[in-house]
XYZ file of C-alpha atoms in Angstrom:
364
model
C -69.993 -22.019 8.479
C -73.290 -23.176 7.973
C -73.862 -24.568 4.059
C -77.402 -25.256 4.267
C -80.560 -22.633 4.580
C -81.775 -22.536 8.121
C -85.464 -23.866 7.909
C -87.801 -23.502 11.329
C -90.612 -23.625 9.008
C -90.889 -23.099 4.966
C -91.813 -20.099 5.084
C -90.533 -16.481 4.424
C -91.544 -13.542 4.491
C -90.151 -9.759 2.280
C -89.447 -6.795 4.510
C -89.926 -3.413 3.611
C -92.970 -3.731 1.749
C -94.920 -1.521 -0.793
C -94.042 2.135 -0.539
C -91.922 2.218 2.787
C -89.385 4.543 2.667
C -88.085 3.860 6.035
C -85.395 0.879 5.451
C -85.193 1.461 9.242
C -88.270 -0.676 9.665
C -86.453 -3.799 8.430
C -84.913 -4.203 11.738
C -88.202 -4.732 14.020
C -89.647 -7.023 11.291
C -86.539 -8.875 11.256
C -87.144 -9.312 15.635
C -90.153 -10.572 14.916
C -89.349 -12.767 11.819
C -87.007 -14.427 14.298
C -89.336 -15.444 17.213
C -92.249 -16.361 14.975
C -90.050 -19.122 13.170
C -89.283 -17.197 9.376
C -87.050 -19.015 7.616
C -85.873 -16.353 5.070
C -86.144 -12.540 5.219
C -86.462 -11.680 1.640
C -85.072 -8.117 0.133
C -87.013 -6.591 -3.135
C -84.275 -4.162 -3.669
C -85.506 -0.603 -5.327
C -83.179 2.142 -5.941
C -83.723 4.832 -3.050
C -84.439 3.200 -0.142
C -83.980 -0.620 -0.439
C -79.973 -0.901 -1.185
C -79.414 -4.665 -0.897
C -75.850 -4.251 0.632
C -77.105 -1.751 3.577
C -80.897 -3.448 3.949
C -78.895 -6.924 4.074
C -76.065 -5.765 6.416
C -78.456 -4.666 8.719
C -80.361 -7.800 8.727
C -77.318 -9.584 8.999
C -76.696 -7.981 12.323
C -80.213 -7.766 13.915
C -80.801 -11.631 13.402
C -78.317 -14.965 14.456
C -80.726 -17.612 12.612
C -83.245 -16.380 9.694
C -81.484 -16.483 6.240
C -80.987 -13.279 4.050
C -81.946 -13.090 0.558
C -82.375 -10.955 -2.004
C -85.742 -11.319 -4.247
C -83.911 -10.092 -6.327
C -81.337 -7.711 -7.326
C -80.848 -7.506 -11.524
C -76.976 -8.163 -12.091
C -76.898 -5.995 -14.566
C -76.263 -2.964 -12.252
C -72.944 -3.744 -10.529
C -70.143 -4.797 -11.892
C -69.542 -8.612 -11.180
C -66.409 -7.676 -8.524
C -68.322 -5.235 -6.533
C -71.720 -8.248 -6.798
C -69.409 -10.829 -6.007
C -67.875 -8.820 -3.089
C -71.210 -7.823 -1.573
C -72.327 -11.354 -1.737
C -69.223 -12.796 -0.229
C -69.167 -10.001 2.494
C -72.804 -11.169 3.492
C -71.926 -14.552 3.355
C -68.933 -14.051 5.682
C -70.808 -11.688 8.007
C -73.990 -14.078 8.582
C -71.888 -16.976 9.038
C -73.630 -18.636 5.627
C -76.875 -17.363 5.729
C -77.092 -15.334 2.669
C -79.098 -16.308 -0.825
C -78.105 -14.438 -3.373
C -81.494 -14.123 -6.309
C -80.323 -12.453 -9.444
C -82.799 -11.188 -12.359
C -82.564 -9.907 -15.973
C -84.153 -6.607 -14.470
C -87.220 -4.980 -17.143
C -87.356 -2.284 -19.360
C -86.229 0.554 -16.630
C -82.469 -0.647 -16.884
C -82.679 1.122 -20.283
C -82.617 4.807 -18.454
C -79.323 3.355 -16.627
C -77.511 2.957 -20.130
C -78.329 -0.723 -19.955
C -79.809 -3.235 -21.884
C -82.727 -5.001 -20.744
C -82.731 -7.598 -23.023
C -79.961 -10.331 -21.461
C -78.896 -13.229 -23.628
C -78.908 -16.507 -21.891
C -75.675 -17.149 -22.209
C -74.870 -13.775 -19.929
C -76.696 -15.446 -17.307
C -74.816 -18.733 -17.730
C -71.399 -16.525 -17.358
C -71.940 -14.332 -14.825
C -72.976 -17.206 -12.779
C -70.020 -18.515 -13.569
C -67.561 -15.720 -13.021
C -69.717 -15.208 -9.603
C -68.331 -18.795 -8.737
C -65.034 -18.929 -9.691
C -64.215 -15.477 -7.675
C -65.692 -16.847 -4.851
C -63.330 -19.414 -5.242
C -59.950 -17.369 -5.631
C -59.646 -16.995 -9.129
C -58.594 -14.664 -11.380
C -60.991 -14.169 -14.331
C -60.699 -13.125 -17.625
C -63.640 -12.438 -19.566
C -65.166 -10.898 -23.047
C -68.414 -12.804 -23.876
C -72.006 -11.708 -23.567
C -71.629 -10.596 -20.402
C -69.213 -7.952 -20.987
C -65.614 -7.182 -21.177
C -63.215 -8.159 -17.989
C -59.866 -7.963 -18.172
C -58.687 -8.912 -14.569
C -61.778 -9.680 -12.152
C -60.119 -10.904 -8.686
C -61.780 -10.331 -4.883
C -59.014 -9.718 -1.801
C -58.537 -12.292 0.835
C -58.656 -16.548 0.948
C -61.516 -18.102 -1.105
C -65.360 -18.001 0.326
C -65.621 -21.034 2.559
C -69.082 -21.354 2.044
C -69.993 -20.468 -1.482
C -73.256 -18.544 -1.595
C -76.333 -20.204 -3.037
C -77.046 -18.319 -6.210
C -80.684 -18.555 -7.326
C -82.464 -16.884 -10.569
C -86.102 -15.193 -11.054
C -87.658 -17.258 -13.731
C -90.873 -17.807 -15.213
C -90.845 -18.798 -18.947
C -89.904 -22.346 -19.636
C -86.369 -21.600 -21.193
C -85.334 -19.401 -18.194
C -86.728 -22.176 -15.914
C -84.601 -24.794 -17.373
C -81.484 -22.365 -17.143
C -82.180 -22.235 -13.668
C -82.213 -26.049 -13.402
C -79.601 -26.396 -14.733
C -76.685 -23.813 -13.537
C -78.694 -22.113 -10.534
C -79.211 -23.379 -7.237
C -82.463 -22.583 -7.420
C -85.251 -20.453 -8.417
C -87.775 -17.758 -7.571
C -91.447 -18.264 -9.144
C -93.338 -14.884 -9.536
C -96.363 -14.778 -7.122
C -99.729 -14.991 -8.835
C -99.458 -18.394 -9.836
C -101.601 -21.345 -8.463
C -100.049 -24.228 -6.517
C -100.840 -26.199 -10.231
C -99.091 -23.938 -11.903
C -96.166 -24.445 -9.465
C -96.251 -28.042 -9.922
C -95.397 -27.811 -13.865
C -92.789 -25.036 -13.143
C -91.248 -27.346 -10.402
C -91.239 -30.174 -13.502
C -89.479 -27.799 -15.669
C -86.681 -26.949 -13.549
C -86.188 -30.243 -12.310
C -86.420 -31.924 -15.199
C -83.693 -30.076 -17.210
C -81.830 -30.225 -13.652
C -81.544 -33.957 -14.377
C -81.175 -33.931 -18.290
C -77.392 -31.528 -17.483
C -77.100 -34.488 -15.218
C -77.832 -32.975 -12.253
C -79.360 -33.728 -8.787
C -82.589 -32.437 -8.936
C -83.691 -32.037 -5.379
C -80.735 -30.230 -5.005
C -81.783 -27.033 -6.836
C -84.497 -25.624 -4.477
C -87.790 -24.033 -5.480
C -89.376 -20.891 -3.944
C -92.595 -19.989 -4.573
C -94.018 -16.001 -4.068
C -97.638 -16.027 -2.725
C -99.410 -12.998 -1.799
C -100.692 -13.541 1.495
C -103.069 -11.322 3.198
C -105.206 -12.718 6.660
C -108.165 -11.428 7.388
C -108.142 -8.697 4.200
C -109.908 -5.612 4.656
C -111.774 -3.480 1.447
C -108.685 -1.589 1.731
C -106.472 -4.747 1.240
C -108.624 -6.092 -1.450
C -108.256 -3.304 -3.411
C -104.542 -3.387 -2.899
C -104.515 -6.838 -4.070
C -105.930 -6.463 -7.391
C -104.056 -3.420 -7.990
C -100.936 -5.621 -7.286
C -102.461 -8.226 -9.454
C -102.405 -5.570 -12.461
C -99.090 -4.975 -11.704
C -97.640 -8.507 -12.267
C -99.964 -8.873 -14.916
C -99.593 -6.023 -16.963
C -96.412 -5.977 -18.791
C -96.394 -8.957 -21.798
C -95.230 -11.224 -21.870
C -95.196 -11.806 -17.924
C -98.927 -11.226 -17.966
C -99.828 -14.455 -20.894
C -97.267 -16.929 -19.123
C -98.910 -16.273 -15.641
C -102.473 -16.812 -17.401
C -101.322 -19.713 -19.352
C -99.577 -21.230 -16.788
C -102.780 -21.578 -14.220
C -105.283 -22.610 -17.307
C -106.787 -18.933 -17.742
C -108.195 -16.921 -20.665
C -106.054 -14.147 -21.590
C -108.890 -12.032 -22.708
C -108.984 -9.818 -19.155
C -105.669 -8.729 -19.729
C -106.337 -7.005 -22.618
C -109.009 -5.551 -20.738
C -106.508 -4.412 -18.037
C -103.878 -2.709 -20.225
C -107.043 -0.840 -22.154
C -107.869 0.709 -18.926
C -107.385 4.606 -19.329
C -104.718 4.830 -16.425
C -102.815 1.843 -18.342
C -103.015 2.386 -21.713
C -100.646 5.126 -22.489
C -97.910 3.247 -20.770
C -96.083 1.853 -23.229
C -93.580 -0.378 -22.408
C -93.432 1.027 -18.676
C -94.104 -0.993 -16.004
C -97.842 0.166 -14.405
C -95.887 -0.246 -10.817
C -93.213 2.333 -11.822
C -96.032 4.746 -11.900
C -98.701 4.024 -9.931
C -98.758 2.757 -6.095
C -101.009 -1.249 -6.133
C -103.816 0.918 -4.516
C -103.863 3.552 -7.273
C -104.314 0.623 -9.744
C -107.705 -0.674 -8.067
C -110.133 0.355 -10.613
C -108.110 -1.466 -13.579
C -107.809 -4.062 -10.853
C -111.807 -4.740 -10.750
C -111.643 -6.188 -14.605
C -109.861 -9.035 -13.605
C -112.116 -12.357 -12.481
C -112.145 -12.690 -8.734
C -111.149 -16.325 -9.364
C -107.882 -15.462 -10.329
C -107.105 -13.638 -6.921
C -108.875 -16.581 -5.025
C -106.716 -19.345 -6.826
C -103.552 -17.786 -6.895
C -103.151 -16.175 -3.418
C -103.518 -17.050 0.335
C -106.301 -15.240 1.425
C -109.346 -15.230 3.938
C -108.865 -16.174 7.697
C -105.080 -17.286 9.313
C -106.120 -20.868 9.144
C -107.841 -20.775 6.021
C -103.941 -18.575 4.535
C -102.016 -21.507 6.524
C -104.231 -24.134 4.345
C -103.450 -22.486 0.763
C -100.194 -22.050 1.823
C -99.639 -25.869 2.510
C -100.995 -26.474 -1.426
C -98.458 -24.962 -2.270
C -95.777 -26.621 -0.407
C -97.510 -29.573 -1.313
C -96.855 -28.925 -5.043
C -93.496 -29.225 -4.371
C -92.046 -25.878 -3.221
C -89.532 -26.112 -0.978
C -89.633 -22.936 1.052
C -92.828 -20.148 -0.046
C -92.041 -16.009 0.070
C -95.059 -14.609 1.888
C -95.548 -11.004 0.003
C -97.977 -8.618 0.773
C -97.853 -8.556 4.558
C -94.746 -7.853 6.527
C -92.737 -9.993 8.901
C -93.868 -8.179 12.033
C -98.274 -8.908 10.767
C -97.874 -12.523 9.817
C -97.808 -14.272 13.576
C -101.695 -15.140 13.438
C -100.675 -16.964 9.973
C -97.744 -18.659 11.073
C -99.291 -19.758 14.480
C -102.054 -21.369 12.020
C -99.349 -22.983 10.455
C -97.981 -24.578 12.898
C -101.503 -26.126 14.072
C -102.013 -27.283 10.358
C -98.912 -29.007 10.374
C -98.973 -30.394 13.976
C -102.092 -32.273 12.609
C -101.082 -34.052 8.875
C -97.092 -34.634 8.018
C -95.052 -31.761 6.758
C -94.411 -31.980 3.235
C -90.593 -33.372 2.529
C -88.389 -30.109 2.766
C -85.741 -30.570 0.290
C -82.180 -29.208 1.482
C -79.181 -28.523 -1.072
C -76.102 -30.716 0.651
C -72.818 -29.000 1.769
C -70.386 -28.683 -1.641
């Protein structure tokens, strides 16, 4: 089995964008994600219609080459077995193509009886117990991240163990994922700068638990949109609001690119925002319904922190951010099967300077 992520060019790309409701369309993007050189189909999973176990399976068996990964699935909602056995399935059944992203979920795991608030130490163990049953043991367990008498998967132990890699943002998550993950997923929205000091955090507390640190891989989200119409515009500042919304996410975004955090209590005044509470504005509201609060936010911010404008000009902000550091970037915003003018940019931006050093985790 393959052991390290297939790479035809650092880039990725999330299927089933936005609203669809039609997992069926995964399998057509994942055709084209193929030919066009992806090197990661990414999963956002949402209850209804994005079920990481089918949506991956699927993928899995439409595609030989592009990796599988989820972008992320909260851990909190399946027991660690039944994680741990999807994960290993997927592993098994792409021949080791499978990433595995994990999150502490937000405040909507409270209507599933669950609490969104996740010590680190929860994320330390179930890591942990994640590991060690891919490995054939039998765990027992009471801690923070729950109460296991006798957690055990059927069969030999995984040969290839599946890269496990955690959504982080704030510096103490960051440095969690530096040291026990194999690597992380940065939010979109920031600018290749900001990447660069997240990049420092991981790594650095990668080599202070006396790690490797080019062994924990980075990948960075960046909205990506060529050639955007008004239509897409609008879109893109409604999904702006939507990342920026909810604090703390919205100050650590704005702090971390060297921005005033004065429009985001501009934002979350807006009359379609600020009844929300502690909801999330996208699990009410589609990104184009969120336009109008989506105007009060500088057009700077959109400009520095996406890849927008013509293919070549997306291909150029996309290489900032590789040359930041990231090892592999999650195009989001514009399917697999609508990003060939962008990656066919790419590859002419990279045929003419040196690819930035791709950094590859080495077989365990």
């Amino acid at each position: 089995m393959r052991t390290q992520p297939h790479a035809s060019i650092p880039l990725g790309s999330y299927v089933l964008p936005g609203g669809t409701t039609d997992p069926g369309h995964a399998i057509g993007q994942a055709h084209v994600a193929e030919r066009i050189g992806l090197s990661t189909l990414w999963i956002s999973e949402r209850l209804g219609h994005r079920d990481l176990g089918v949506v991956a399976g699927a993928l899995g068996q439409a595609t030989t080459k592009v990796n599988i990964g989820s972008a992320i699935t909260p851990f909190h909602i399946r027991h660690p077995t039944v994680l741990a056995s999807l994960a290993s399935t997927m592993q098994t059944l792409t021949k080791g193509r499978f990433l595995l992203g994990l999150g502490r979920g937000g405040p909507w795991l409270a209507g599933l009886g669950v609490s969104p608030s996740t010590p680190a130490q929860a994320v330390i163990d179930i890591a942990a117990i994640l590991r060690r049953l891919w490995a054939g043991g039998t765990v027992t367990y009471h801690g923070p991240a729950g109460r296991y008498p006798r957690l055990h998967l059927a069969g030999p132990p995984q040969a290839a163990p599946v890269p496990l890699l955690m959504a982080a943002l704030g510096p103490r998550s960051l440095a969690l994922a530096g040291q026990h993950f194999d690597g992380v997923i940065l939010p979109a929205f920031l600018t290749p700068q900001a990447v660069a000091q997240t990049i420092a955090t991981v790594r650095n507390a990668a080599s202070a638990a006396g790690r490797d640190p080019m062994t924990v891989r980075v990948y960075a989200t960046v909205i990506t949109i060529a050639d955007p119409t008004p239509r897409d515009h609008d879109i893109l500042a409604g999904r702006a609001v939507s990342y920026l919304q909810p604090p703390p996410h919205g100050e650590r975004i704005a702090r971390l690119n060297g921005w005033d955090t004065a429009p985001l209590a501009r934002i979350r005044a807006h009359p379609l925002l600020a009844d929300l509470g502690q909801t999330l504005a996208d699990e009410t509201y589609r990104p184009q319904e969120l336009a109008e609060p989506g105007r009060l936010l500088p057009d700077n911010w959109l400009t520095a922190s996406t890849a927008t404008g013509s293919p070549t000009a997306c291909a150029g902000q996309l290489a900032e951010y590789l040359d930041a550091g990231a090892d592999e970037l999650i195009l989001h915003g514009t399917p697999p099967d609508r990003l060939e003018p962008v990656t066919t940019a790419y590859h002419h931006t990279s045929a003419r300077s040196p690819l930035p050093a791709v950094h590859t985790r080495p077989p365990r």
